[in-house]
Coordinates of C-alpha atoms and ligand atoms in Angstrom, one line a residue:
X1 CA 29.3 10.4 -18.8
X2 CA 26.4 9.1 -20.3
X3 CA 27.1 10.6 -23.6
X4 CA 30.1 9.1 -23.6
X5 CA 28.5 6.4 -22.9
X6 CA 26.4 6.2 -25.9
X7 CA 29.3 7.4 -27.7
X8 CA 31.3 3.9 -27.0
X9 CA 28.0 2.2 -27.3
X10 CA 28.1 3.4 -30.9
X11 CA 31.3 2.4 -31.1
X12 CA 30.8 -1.1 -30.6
X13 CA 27.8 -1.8 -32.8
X14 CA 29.5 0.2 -35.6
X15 CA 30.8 -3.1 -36.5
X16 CA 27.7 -5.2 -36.7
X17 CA 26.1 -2.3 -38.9
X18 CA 24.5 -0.7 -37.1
X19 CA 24.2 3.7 -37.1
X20 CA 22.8 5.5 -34.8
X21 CA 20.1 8.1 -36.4
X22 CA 18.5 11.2 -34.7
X23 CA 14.9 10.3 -34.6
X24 CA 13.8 6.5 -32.9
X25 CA 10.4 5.9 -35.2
X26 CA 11.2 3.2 -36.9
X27 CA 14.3 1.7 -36.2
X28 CA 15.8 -2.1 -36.0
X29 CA 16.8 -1.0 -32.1
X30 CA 16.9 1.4 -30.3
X31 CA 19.0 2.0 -26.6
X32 CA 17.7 3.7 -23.9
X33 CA 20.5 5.0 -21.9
X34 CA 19.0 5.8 -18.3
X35 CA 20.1 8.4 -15.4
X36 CA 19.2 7.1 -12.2
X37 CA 21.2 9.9 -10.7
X38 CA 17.4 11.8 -9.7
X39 CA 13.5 10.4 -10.0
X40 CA 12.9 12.2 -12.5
X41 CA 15.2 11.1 -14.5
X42 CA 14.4 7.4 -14.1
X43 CA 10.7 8.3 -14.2
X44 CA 11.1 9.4 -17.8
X45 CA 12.4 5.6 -18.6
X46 CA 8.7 3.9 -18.7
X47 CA 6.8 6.5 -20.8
X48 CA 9.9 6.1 -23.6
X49 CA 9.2 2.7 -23.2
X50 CA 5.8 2.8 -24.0
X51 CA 6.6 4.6 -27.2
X52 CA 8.9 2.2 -28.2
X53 CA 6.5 -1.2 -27.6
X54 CA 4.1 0.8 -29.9
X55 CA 6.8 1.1 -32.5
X56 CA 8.5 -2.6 -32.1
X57 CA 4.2 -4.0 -32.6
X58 CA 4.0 -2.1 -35.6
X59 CA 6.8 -2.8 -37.5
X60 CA 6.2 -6.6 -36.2
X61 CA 3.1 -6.4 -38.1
X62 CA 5.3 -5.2 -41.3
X63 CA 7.2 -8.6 -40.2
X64 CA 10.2 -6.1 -39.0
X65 CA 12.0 -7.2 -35.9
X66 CA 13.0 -4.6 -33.4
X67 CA 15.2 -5.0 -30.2
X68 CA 15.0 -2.9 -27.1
X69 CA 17.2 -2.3 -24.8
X70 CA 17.4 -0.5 -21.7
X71 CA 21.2 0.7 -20.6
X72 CA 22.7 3.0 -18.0
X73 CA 22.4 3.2 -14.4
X74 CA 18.6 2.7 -14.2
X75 CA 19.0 -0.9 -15.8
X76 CA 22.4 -1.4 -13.2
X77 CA 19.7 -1.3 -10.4
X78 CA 16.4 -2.1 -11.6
X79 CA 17.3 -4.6 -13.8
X80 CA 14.4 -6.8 -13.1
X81 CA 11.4 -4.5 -12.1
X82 CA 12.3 -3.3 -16.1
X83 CA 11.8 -6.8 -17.1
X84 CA 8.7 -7.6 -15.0
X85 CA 7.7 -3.9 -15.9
X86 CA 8.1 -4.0 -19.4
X87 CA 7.8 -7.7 -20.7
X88 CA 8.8 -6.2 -24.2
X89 CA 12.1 -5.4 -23.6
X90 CA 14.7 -7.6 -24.8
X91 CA 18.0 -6.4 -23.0
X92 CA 18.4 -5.0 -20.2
X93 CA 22.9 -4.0 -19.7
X94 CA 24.4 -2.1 -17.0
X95 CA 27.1 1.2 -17.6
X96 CA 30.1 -1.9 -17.2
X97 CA 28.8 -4.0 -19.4
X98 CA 28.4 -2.7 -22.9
X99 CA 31.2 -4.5 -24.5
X100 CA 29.4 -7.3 -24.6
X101 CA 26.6 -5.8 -26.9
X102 CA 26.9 -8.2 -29.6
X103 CA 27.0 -11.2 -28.2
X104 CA 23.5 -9.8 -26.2
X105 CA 22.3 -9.2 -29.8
X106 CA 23.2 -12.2 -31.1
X107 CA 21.4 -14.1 -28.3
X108 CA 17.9 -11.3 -28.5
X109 CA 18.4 -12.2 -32.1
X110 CA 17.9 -16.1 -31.8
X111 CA 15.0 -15.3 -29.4
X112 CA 13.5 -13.0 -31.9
X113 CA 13.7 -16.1 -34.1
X114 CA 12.3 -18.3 -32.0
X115 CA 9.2 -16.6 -31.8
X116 CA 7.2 -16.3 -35.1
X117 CA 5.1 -13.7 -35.4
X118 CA 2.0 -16.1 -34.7
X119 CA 2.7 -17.5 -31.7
X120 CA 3.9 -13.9 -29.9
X121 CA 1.0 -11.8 -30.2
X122 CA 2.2 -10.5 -26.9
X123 CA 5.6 -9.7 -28.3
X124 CA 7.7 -10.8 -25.2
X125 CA 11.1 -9.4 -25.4
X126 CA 14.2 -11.6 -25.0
X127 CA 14.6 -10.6 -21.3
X128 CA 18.6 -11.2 -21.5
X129 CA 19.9 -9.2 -18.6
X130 CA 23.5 -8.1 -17.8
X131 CA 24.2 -5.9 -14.7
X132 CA 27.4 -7.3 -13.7
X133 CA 30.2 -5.4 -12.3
X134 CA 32.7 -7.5 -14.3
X135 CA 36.4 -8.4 -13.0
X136 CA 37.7 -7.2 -16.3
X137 CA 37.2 -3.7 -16.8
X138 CA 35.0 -2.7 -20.1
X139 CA 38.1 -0.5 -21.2
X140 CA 40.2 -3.8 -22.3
X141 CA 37.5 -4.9 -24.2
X142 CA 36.1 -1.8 -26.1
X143 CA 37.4 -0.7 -29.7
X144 CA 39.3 2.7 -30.0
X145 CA 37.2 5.8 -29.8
X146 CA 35.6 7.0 -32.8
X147 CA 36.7 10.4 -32.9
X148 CA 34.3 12.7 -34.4
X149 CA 35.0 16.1 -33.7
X150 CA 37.6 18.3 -32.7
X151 CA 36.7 17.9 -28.7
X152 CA 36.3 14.4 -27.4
X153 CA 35.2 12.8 -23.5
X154 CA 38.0 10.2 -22.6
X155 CA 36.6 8.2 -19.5
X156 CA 39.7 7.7 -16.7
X157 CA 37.8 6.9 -13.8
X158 CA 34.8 5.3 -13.3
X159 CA 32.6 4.9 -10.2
X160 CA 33.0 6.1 -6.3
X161 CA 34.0 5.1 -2.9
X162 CA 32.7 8.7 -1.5
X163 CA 29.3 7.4 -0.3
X164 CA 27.9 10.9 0.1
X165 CA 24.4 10.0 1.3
X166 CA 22.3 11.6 -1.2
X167 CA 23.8 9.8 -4.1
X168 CA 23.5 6.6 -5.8
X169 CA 26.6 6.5 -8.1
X170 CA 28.4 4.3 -5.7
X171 CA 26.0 1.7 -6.3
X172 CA 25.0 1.4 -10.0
X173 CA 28.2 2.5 -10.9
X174 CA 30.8 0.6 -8.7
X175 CA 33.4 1.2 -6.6
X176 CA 36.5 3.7 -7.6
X177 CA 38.6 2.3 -10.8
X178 CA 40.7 4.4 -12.6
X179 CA 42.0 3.1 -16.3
X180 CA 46.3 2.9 -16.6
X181 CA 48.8 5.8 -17.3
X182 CA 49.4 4.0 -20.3
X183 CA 45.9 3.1 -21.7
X184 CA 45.1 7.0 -20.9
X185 CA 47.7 8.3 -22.9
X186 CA 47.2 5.6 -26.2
X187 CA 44.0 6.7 -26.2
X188 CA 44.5 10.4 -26.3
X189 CA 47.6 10.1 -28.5
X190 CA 44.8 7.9 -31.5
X191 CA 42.3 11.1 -30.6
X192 CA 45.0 13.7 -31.4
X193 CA 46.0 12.0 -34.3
X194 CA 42.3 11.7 -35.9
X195 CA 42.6 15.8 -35.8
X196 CA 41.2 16.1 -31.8
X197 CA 41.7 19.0 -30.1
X198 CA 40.6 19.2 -27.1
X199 CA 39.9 16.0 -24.2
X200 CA 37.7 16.6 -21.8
X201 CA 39.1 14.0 -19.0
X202 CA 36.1 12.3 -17.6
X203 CA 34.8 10.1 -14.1
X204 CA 32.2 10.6 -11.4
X205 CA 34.7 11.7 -9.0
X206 CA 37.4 12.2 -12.0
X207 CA 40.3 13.8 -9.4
X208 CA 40.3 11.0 -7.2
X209 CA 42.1 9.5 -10.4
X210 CA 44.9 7.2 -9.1
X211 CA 46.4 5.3 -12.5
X212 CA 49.3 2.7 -12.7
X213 CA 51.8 4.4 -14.0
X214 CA 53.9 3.5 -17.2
X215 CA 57.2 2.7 -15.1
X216 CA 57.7 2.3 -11.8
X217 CA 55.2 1.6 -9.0
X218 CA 53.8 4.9 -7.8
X219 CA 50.3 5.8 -8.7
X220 CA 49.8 9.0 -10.5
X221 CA 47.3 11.0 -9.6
X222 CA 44.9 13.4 -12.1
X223 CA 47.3 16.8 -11.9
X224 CA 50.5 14.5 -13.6
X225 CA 48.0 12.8 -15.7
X226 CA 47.1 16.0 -17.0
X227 CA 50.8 17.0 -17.5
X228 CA 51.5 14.1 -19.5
X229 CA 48.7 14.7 -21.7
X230 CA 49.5 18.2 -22.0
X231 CA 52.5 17.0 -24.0
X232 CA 50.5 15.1 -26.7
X233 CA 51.3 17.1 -29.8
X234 CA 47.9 18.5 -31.4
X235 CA 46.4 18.5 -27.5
X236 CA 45.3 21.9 -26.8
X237 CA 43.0 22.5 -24.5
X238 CA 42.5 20.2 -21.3
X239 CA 39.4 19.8 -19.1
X240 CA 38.3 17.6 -16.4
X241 CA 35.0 16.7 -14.7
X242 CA 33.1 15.5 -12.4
X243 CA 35.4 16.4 -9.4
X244 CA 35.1 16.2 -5.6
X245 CA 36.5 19.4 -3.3
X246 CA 38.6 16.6 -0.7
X247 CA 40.7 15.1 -3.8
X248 CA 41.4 18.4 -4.9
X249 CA 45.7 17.6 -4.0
X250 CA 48.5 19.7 -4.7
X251 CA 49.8 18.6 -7.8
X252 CA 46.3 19.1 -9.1
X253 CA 46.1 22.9 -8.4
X254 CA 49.2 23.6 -9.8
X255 CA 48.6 22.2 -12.7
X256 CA 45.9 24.7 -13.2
X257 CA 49.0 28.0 -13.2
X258 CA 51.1 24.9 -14.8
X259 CA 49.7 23.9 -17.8
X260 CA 48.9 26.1 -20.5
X261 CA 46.0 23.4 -22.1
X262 CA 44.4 23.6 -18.6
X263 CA 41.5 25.9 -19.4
X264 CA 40.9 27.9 -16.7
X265 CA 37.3 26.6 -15.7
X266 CA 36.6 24.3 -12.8
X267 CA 33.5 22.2 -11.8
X268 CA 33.2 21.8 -8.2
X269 CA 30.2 20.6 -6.8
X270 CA 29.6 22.2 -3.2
X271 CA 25.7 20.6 -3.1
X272 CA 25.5 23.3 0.5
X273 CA 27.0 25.9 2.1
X274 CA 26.1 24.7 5.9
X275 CA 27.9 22.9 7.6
X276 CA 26.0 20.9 9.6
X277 CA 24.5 19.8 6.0
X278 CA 27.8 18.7 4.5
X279 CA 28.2 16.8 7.3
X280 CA 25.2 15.1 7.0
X281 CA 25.8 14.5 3.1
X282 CA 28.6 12.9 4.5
X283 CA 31.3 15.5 2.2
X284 CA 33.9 15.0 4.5
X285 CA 34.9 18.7 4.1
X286 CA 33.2 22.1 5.5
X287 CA 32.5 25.1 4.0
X288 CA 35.8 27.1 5.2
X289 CA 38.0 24.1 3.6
X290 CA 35.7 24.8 0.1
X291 CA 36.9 28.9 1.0
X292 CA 40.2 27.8 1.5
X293 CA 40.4 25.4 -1.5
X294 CA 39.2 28.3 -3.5
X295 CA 42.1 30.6 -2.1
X296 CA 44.2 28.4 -3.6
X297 CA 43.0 27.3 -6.3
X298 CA 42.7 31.2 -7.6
X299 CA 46.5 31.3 -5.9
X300 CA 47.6 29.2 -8.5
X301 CA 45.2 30.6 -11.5
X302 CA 44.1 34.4 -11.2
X303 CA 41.6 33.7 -14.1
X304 CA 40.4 30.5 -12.3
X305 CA 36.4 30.7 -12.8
X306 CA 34.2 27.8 -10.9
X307 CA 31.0 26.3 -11.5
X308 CA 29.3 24.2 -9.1
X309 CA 26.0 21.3 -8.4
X310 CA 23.6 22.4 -5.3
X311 CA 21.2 20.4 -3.8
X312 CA 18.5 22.2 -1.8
X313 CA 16.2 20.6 0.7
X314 CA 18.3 17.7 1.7
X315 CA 16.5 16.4 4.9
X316 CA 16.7 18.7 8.4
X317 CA 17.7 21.3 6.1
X318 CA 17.1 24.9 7.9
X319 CA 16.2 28.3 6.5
X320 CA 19.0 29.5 8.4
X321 CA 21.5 26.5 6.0
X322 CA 20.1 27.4 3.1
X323 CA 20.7 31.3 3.3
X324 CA 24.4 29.8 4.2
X325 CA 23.9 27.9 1.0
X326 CA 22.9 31.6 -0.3
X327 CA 26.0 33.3 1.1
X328 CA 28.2 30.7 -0.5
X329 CA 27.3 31.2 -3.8
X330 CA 27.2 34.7 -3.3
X331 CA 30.9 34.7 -2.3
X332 CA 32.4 32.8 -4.7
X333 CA 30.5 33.8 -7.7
X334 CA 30.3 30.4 -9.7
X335 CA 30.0 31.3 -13.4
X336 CA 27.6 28.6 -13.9
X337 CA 25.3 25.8 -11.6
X338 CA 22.8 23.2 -11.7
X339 CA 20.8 23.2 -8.8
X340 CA 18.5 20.5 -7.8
X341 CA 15.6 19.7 -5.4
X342 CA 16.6 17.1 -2.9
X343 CA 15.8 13.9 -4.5
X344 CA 15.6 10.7 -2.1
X345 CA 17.4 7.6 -3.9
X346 CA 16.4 4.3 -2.9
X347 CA 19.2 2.4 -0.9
X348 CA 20.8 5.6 -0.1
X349 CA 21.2 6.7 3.6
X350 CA 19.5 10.2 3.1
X351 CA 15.7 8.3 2.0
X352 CA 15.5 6.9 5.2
X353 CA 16.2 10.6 6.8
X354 CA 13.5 11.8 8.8
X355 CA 13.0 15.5 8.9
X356 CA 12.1 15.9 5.2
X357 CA 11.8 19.1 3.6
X358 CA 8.1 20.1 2.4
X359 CA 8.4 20.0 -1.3
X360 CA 7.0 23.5 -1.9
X361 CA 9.5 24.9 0.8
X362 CA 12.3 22.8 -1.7
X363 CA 10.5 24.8 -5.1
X364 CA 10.8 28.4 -3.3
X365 CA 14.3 27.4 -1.9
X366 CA 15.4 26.1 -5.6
X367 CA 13.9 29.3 -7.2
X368 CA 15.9 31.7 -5.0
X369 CA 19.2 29.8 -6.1
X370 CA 18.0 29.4 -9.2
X371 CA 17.6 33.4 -9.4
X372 CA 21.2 34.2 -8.1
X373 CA 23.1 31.1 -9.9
X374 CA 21.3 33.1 -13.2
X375 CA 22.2 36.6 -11.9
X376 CA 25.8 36.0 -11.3
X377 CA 26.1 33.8 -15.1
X378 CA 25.1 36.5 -16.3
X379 CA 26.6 39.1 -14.7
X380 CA 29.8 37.0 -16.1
X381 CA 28.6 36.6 -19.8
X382 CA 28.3 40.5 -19.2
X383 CA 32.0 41.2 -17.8
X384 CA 33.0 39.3 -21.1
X385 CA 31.6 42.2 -23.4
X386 CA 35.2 43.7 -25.1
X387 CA 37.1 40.9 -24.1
X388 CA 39.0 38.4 -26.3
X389 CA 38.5 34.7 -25.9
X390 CA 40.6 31.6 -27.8
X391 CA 37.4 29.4 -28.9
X392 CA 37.5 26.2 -30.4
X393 CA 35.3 26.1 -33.5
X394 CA 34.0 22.6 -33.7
X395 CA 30.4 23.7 -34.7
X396 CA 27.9 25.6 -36.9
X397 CA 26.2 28.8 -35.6
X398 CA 22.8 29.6 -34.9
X399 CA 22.9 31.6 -37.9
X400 CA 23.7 31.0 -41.7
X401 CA 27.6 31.7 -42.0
X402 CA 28.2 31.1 -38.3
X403 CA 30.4 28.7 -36.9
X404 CA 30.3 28.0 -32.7
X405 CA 32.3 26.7 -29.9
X406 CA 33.4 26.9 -26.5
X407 CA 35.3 30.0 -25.0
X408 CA 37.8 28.7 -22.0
X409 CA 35.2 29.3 -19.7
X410 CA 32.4 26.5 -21.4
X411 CA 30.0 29.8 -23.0
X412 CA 29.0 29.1 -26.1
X413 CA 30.4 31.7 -28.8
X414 CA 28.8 32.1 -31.9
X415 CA 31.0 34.3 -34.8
X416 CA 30.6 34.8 -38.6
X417 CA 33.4 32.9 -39.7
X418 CA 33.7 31.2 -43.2
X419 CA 34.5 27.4 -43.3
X420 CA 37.7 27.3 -43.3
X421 CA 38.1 28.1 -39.7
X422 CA 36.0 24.6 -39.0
X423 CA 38.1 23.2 -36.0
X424 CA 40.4 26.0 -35.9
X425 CA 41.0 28.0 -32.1
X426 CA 40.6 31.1 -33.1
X427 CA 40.7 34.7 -31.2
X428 CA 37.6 36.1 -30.5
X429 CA 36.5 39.9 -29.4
X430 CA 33.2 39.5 -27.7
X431 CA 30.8 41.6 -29.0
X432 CA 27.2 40.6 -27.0
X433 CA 26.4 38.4 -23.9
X434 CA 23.3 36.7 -23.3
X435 CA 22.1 34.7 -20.6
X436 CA 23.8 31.5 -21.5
X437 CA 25.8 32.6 -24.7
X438 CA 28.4 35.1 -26.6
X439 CA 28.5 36.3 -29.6
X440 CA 31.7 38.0 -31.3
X441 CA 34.1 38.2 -34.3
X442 CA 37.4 36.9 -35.0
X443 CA 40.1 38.9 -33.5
X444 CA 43.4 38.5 -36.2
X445 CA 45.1 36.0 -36.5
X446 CA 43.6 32.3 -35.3
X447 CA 45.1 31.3 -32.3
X448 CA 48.6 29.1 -33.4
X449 CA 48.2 27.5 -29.3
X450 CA 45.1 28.1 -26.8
X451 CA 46.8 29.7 -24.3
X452 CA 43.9 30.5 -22.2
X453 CA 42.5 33.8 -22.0
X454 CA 44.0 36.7 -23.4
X455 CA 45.6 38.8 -20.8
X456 CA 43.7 41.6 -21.1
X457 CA 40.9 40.0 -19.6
X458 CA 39.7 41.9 -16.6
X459 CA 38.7 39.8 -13.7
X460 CA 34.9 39.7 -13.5
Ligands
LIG501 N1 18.9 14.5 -5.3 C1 19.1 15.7 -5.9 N2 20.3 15.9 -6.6 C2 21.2 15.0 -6.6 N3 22.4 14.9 -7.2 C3 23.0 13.7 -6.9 N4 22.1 13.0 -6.2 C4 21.0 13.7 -6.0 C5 19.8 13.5 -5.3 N5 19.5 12.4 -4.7 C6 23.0 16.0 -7.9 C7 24.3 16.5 -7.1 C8 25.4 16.0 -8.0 C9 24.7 16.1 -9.4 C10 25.4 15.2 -10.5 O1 23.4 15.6 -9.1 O2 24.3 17.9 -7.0 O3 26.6 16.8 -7.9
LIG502 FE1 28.0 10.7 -5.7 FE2 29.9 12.5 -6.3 FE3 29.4 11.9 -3.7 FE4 30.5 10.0 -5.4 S1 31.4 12.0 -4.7 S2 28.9 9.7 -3.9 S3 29.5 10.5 -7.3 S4 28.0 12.9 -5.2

């Protein structure tokens, strides 16, 4: 979300002239875009800083102006330690807020003004601040996507009522709003048309999607959302993430034995396989309902591979939950995980949960995850030796005449293939797995529709 963030950030300064470029030495302004989601993550957010204050004093000294600004869900809650923090800063703008860019930059601009050279030998920033949660969603206000590739993001849902207790989404990024039938399907329909391929449909809790609809009064949900983008002409391939495992409704699951463009890879974020700690996460669902949701998800789609998001060491966890945690993944053999150490966010029920986990207990924990989240991707990359994958190539290779992309299942595939085959789906026989990548050649003819996996492949 965050890229995508940045993406539309982009978007909106494109008109005021500004680009973004790779490295932030010595730039007019630069954006931090912040994760508050963990502490390390926001931790990271004062040492860029410091960077960027040394940058901003030397090009003042060239009698260069610079702006900073701090964006993202670490500005959405911290708003003004940043300011107090980091006097230097000029904006500070929350994840709903963006639109309004220029008119902050206009305003940091005249304070920039304001302040000769002579008489801020402290360099204060403008200190203009924007956290709102607006009445107006940002979507009415935003330009259209730039598309840039041949796989774009498209934000349909933003924010979460689920309150799990670990996680701060719910407060820096809102309550549950989900973007119209009809805005969802312009916007895919001006992507298709600028040559993309594939949408990857996105929102923290992206399947408790409930849109207006383009007639009539029923909300749709994200499985007939996914159907009516499945009919955009030049749409091939269909993804969705972040979801939750209690919106996971009928009409969803089918889609996934439904619809062709529905690649056949699911994230599903369990975060434990104990009960007692999904009930204390407040999930809302147990770990036979995950089983069972699993049954039918793999009902409806054979090839149906997951990956997941665990958190070990939430508070009171046991050794006895964790090796449940252990048997979970075990059983159901995600493809692919992140796994994090318990991380206690302020405001959030769980950091004032007594019963914490010691943190080295949480490192040996993580590492024995870790170890079987790696063994089983790979043991996948492995199964995939001989088969023959539709990939997207909407990159270069690692090597000189490669070109990349993503096989159904999100691996990397790297193939010699000459240019002309830039943004093409082509068939691919994989050749060599790694840990985290493929490698293969094209297999005949490219791909006319992505349909899937080839049906040959053997179940892993
Ligand atoms: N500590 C550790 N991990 C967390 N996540 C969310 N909040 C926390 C936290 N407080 C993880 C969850 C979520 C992913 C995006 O980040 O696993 O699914
Ligand atoms: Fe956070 Fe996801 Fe739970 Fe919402 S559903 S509170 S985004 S972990």
């Amino acid at each position: 979300m965050n890229i995508y963030d940045s993406d539309r950030m982009k978007d909106v300064l494109a008109p005021l002239g500004y680009g973004a470029v790779d490295e932030a030495d010595d730039v007019d302004m630069v954006i931090v875009n912040t994760c508050h989601i963990r502490e390390k993550a926001a931790e990271k957010l004062f040492s860029e800083l410091g960077r960027y204050r040394q940058m901003k004093e030397a090009r003042r000294e060239n009698g260069q102006s610079t702006i900073i600004a701090v964006a993202g869900c670490v500005a959405q809650a911290t708003g003004a330690e940043i300011i107090n923090r980091a006097p230097f800063v000029d904006i500070v703008l929350g994840p709903q807020t963006y639109h309004r860019l220029p008119e902050m930059i206009a305003r940091a601009t005249r304070a920039g003004e304001r302040n000769s050279p002579e008489c801020s030998r402290e360099n204060p920033g403008a200190g203009i601040m924007d956290i709102e949660f607006p009445e107006e969603p940002k979507f009415d206000h935003l330009p259209n996507i730039t598309a840039k590739g041949f796989s774009a993001f498209q934000s349909v849902q933003e924010g979460c009522d689920k309150f799990c207790t670990f996680c701060v989404v719910p407060y820096t990024r809102g309550s549950e709003f989900s973007r119209s039938v009809r805005d969802v399907l312009a916007e895919a329909e001006n992507l298709a048309a600028h040559g993309v391929r594939e949408i990857t449909l996105l929102g923290q809790n992206v399947n408790a999607y409930h849109g207006a609809p383009v007639t009539g009064d029923q909300e749709v949900g994200l499985g007939r959302l996914i159907r009516q983008v499945a009919e955009i002409d030049g749409i091939e391939r269909i993804r969705y993430t972040t979801s939750h495992p209690v919106d996971m409704d009928e009409e969803l699951i089918s889609a996934h034995g439904d619809v062709a463009q529905l690649m056949p890879f699911l994230h599903l974020p369990v975060q434990s396989g104990s009960d007692r700690i999904l009930s204390a996460m407040n999930r809302n669902h147990s770990t036979d309902d995950f089983r069972r949701l699993h049954d039918r998800l793999m009902t409806a789609q054979p090839k149906l591979k997951l990956s997941s998001d665990f958190i070990v060491g939430f508070p009171s966890e046991s050794d006895a939950d964790f090796e449940a945690t252990m048997d979970l993944a075990r059983e159901i053999g995600f493809i692919q995980a992140y796994s994090f150490k318990y991380s206690p966010r302020p405001g959030t029920p769980g950091a004032t949960m007594s019963n914490c986990v010691p943190d080295e207990i949480m490192s040996e924990r993580l590492s024995r995850l870790q170890d079987l989240l790696t063994s089983n991707q790979a043991g996948f990359n492995q199964s995939c030796l001989g088969e023959s994958f539709t990939v997207l190539l909407d990159r270069k290779g690692r090597k000189e005449g490669q070109l990349a992309g993503r096989s159904p299942f999100m691996q990397p595939v790297h193939l010699q293939a000459s240019a002309e085959y830039f943004g093409r789906i082509v068939q691919v026989r994989i050749t060599d797995a790694f840990a985290n990548s493929l490698t293969g050649s094209l297999d005949g003819e490219p791909a006319s529709h992505d349909s899937q996996v080839s049906e040959q492949r053997i179940s892993a």
